[in-house]
XYZ file of N, CA and C in Angstrom:
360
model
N -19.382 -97.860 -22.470
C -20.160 -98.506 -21.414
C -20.152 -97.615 -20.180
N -21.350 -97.222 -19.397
C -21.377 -96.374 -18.193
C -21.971 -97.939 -17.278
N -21.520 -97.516 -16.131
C -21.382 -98.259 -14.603
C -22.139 -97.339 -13.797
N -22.949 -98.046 -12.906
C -23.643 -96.880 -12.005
C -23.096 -97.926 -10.699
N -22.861 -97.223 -9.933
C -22.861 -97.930 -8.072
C -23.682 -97.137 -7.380
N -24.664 -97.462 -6.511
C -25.060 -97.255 -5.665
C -24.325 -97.773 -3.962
N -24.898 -96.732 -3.384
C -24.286 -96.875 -2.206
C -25.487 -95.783 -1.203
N -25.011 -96.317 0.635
C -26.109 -95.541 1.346
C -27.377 -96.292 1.853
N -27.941 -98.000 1.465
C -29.522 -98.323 1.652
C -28.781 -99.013 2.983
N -29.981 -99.435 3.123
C -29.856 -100.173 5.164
C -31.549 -100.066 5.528
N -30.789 -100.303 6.848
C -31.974 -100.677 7.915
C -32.437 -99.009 8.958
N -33.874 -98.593 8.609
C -34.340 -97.182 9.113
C -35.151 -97.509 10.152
N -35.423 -96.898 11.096
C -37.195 -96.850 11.776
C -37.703 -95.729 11.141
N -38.888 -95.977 11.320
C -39.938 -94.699 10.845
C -39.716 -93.467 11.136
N -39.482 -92.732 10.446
C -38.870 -91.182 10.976
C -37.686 -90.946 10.864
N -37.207 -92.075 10.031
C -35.424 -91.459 10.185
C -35.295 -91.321 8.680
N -33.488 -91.117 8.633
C -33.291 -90.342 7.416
C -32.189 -91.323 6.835
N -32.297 -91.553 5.561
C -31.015 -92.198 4.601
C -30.565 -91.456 3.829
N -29.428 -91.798 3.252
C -28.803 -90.598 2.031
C -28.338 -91.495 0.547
N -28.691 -91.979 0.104
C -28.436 -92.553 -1.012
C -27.598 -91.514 -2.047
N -26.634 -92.348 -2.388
C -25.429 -91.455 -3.736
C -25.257 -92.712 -4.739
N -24.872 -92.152 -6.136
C -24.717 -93.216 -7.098
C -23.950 -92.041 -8.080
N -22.881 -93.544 -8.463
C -21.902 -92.354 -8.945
C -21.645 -93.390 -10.440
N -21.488 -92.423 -11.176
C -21.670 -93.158 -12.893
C -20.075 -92.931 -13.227
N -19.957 -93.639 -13.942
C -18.465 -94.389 -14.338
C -18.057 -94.599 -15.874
N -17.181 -94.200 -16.701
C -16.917 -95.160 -18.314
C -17.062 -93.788 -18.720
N -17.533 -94.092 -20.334
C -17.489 -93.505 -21.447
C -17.958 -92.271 -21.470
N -18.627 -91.252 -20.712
C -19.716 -90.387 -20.680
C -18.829 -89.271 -21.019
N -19.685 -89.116 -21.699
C -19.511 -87.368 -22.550
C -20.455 -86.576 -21.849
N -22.095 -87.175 -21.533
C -22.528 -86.124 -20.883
C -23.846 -86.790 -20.702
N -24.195 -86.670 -19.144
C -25.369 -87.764 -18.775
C -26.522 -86.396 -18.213
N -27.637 -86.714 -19.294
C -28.502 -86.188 -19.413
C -29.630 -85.428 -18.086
N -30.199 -86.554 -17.756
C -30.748 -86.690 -16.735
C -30.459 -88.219 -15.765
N -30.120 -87.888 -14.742
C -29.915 -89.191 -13.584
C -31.362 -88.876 -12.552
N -31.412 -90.308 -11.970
C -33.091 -90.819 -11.398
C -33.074 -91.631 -10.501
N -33.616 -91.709 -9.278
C -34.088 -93.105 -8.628
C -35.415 -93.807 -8.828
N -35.178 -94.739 -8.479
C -36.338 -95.822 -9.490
C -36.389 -96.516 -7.719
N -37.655 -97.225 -7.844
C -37.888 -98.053 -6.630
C -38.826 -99.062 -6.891
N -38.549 -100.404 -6.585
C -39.490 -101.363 -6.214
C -39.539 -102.373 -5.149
N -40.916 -102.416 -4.999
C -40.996 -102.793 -3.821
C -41.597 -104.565 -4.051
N -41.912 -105.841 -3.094
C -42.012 -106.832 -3.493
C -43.545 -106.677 -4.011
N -43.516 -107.513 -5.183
C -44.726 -107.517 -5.600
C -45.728 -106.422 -5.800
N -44.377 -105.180 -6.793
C -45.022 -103.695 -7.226
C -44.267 -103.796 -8.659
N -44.907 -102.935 -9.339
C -43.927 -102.304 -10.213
C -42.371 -101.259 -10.439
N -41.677 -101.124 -10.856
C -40.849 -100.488 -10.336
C -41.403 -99.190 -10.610
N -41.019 -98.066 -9.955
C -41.623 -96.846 -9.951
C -40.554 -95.422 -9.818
N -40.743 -94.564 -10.717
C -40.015 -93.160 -10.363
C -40.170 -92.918 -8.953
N -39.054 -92.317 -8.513
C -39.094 -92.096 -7.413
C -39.326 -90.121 -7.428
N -37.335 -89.765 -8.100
C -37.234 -88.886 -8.369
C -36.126 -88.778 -9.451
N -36.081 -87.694 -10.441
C -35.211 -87.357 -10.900
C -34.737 -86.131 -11.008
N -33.538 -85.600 -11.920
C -33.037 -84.333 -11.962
C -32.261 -84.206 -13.386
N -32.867 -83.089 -13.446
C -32.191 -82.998 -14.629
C -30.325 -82.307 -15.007
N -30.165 -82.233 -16.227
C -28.461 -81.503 -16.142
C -28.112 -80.507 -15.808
N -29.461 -79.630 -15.630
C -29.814 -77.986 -15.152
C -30.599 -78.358 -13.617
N -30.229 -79.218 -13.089
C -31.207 -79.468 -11.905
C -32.960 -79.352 -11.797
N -33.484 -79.049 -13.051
C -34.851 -79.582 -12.863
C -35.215 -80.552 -12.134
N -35.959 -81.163 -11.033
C -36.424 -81.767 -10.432
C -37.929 -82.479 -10.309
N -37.850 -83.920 -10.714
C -39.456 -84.019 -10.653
C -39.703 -85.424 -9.547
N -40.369 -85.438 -8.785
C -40.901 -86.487 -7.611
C -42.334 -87.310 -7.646
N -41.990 -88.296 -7.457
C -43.213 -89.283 -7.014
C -44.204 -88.291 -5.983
N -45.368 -88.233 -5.902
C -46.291 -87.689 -4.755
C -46.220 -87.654 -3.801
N -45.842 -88.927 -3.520
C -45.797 -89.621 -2.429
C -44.611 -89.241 -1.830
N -43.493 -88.769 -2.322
C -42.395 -88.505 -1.675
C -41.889 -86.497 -1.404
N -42.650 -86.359 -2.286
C -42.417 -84.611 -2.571
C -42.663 -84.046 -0.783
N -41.602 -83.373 -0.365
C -41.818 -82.991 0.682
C -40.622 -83.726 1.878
N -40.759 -85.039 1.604
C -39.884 -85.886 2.290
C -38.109 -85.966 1.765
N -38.578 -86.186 0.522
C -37.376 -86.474 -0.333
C -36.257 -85.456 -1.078
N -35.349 -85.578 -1.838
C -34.495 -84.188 -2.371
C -33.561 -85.277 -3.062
N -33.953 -84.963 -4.017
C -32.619 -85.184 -5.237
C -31.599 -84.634 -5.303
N -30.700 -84.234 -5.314
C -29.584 -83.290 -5.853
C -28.336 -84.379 -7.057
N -27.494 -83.548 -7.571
C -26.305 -84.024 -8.402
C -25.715 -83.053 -8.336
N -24.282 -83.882 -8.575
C -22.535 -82.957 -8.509
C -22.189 -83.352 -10.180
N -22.798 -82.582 -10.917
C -22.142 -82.821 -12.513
C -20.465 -83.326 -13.030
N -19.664 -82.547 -12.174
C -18.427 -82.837 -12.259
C -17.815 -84.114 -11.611
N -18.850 -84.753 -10.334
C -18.294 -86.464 -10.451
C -19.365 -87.176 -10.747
N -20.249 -86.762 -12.025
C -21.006 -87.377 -12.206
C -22.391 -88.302 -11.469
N -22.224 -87.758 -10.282
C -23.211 -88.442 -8.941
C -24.445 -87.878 -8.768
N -25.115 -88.591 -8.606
C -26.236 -88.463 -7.991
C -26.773 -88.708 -6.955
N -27.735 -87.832 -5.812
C -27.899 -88.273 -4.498
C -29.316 -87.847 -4.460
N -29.946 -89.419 -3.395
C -31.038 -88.915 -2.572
C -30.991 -88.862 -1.357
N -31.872 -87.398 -0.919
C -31.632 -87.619 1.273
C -33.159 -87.664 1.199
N -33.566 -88.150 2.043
C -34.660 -89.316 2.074
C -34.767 -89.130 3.758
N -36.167 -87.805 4.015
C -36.078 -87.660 5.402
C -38.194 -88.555 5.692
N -37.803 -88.829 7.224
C -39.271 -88.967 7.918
C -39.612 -90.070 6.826
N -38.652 -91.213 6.848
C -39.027 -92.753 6.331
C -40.597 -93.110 6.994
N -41.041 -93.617 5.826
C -42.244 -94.246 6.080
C -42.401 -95.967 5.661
N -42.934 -96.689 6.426
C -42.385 -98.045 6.195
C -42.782 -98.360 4.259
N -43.856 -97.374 3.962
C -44.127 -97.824 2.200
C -43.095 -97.278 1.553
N -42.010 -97.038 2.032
C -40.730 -96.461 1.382
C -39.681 -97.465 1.022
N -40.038 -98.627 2.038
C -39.727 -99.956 1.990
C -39.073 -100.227 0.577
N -38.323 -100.535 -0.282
C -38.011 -101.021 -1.261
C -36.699 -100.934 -1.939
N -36.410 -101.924 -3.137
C -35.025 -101.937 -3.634
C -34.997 -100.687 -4.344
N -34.037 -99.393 -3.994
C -34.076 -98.346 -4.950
C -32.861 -98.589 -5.984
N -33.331 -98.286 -6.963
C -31.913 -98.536 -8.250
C -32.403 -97.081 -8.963
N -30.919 -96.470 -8.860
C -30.276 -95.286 -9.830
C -30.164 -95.745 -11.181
N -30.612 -94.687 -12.231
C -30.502 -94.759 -13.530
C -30.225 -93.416 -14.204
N -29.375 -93.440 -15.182
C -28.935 -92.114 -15.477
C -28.616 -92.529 -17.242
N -29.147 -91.374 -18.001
C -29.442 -91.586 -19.302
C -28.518 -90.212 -20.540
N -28.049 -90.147 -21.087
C -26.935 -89.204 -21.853
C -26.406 -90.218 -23.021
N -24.808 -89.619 -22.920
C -24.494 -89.488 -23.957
C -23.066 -90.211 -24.204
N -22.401 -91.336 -24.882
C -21.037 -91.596 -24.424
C -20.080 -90.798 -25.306
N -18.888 -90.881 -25.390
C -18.084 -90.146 -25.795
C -18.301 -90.702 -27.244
N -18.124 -91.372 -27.294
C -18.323 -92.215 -28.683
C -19.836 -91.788 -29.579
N -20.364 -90.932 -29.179
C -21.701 -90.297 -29.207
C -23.103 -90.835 -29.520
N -23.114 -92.131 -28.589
C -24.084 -92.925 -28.736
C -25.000 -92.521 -27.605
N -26.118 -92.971 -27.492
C -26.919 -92.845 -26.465
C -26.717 -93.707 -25.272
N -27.178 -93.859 -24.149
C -27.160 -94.824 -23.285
C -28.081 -94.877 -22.304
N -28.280 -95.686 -21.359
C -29.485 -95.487 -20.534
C -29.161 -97.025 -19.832
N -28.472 -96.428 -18.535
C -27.874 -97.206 -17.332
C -28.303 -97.141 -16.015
N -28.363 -98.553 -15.954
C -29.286 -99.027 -14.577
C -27.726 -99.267 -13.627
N -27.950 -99.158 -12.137
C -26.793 -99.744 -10.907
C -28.144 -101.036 -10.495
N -27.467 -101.948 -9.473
C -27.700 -103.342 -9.216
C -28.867 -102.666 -8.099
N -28.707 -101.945 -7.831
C -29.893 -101.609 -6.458
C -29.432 -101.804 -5.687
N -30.216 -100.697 -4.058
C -29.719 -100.635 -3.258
C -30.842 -100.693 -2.254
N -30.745 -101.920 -0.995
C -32.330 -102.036 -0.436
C -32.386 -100.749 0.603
N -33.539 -100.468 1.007
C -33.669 -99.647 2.006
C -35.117 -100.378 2.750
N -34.906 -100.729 4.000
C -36.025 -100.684 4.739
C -36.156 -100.048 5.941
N -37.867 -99.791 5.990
C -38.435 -99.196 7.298
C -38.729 -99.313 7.979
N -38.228 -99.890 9.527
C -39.372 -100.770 10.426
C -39.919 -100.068 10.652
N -40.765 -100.083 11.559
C -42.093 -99.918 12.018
C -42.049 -100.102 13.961
């Protein structure tokens, strides 16, 4: 069983910056690619960004420019810094990270979410 926590969401004005980290936990032999996911009320949930185990990097449109993924392989974490908030940034972001457990099964683990809003 892998555990994700998120940590880092709150309250922004427009133009400011958050740092979101999520750190995976349990059985892992080796987690593939880790991701932020976002939804907002009455949206679908949506890629935000992810990264891969070699740091490949891929972003929502909408965020490329603003946003930066990074990961620390060795504590298993994942982070977003999340600059020049825009209030459509508004939403519950939840980390997900997908590999391998020791036990050599697959897995694909969601954390509870973490809100972030933008006033305006």
């Amino acid at each position: 069983q892998v555990r994700l926590v998120e940590s880092g969401g709150g309250l922004v004005q427009v133009g400011g910056s958050l740092r979101l980290s999520c750190a995976a936990s349990g059985s892992i032999f080796r987690i593939n690619s880790m991701g932020w996911y976002r939804q907002a009320p009455g949206k679908q949930r949506e890629l935000v960004a992810d990264i891969s185990i070699v740091g490949s990097t891929n972003y929502l449109n909408s965020v490329k420019g603003r946003f930066t993924a990074s990961r620390d392989n060795a504590q298993n974490t994942v982070y977003l810094q999340m600059d020049r908030l825009k209030p459509e940034d508004t939403a519950v972001y939840y980390c997900n990270a997908r590999g391998t457990t020791t036990r050599i099964a697959s897995f694909d683990s969601w954390g509870p979410g973490t809100q972030v809003t933008v006033s305006s």
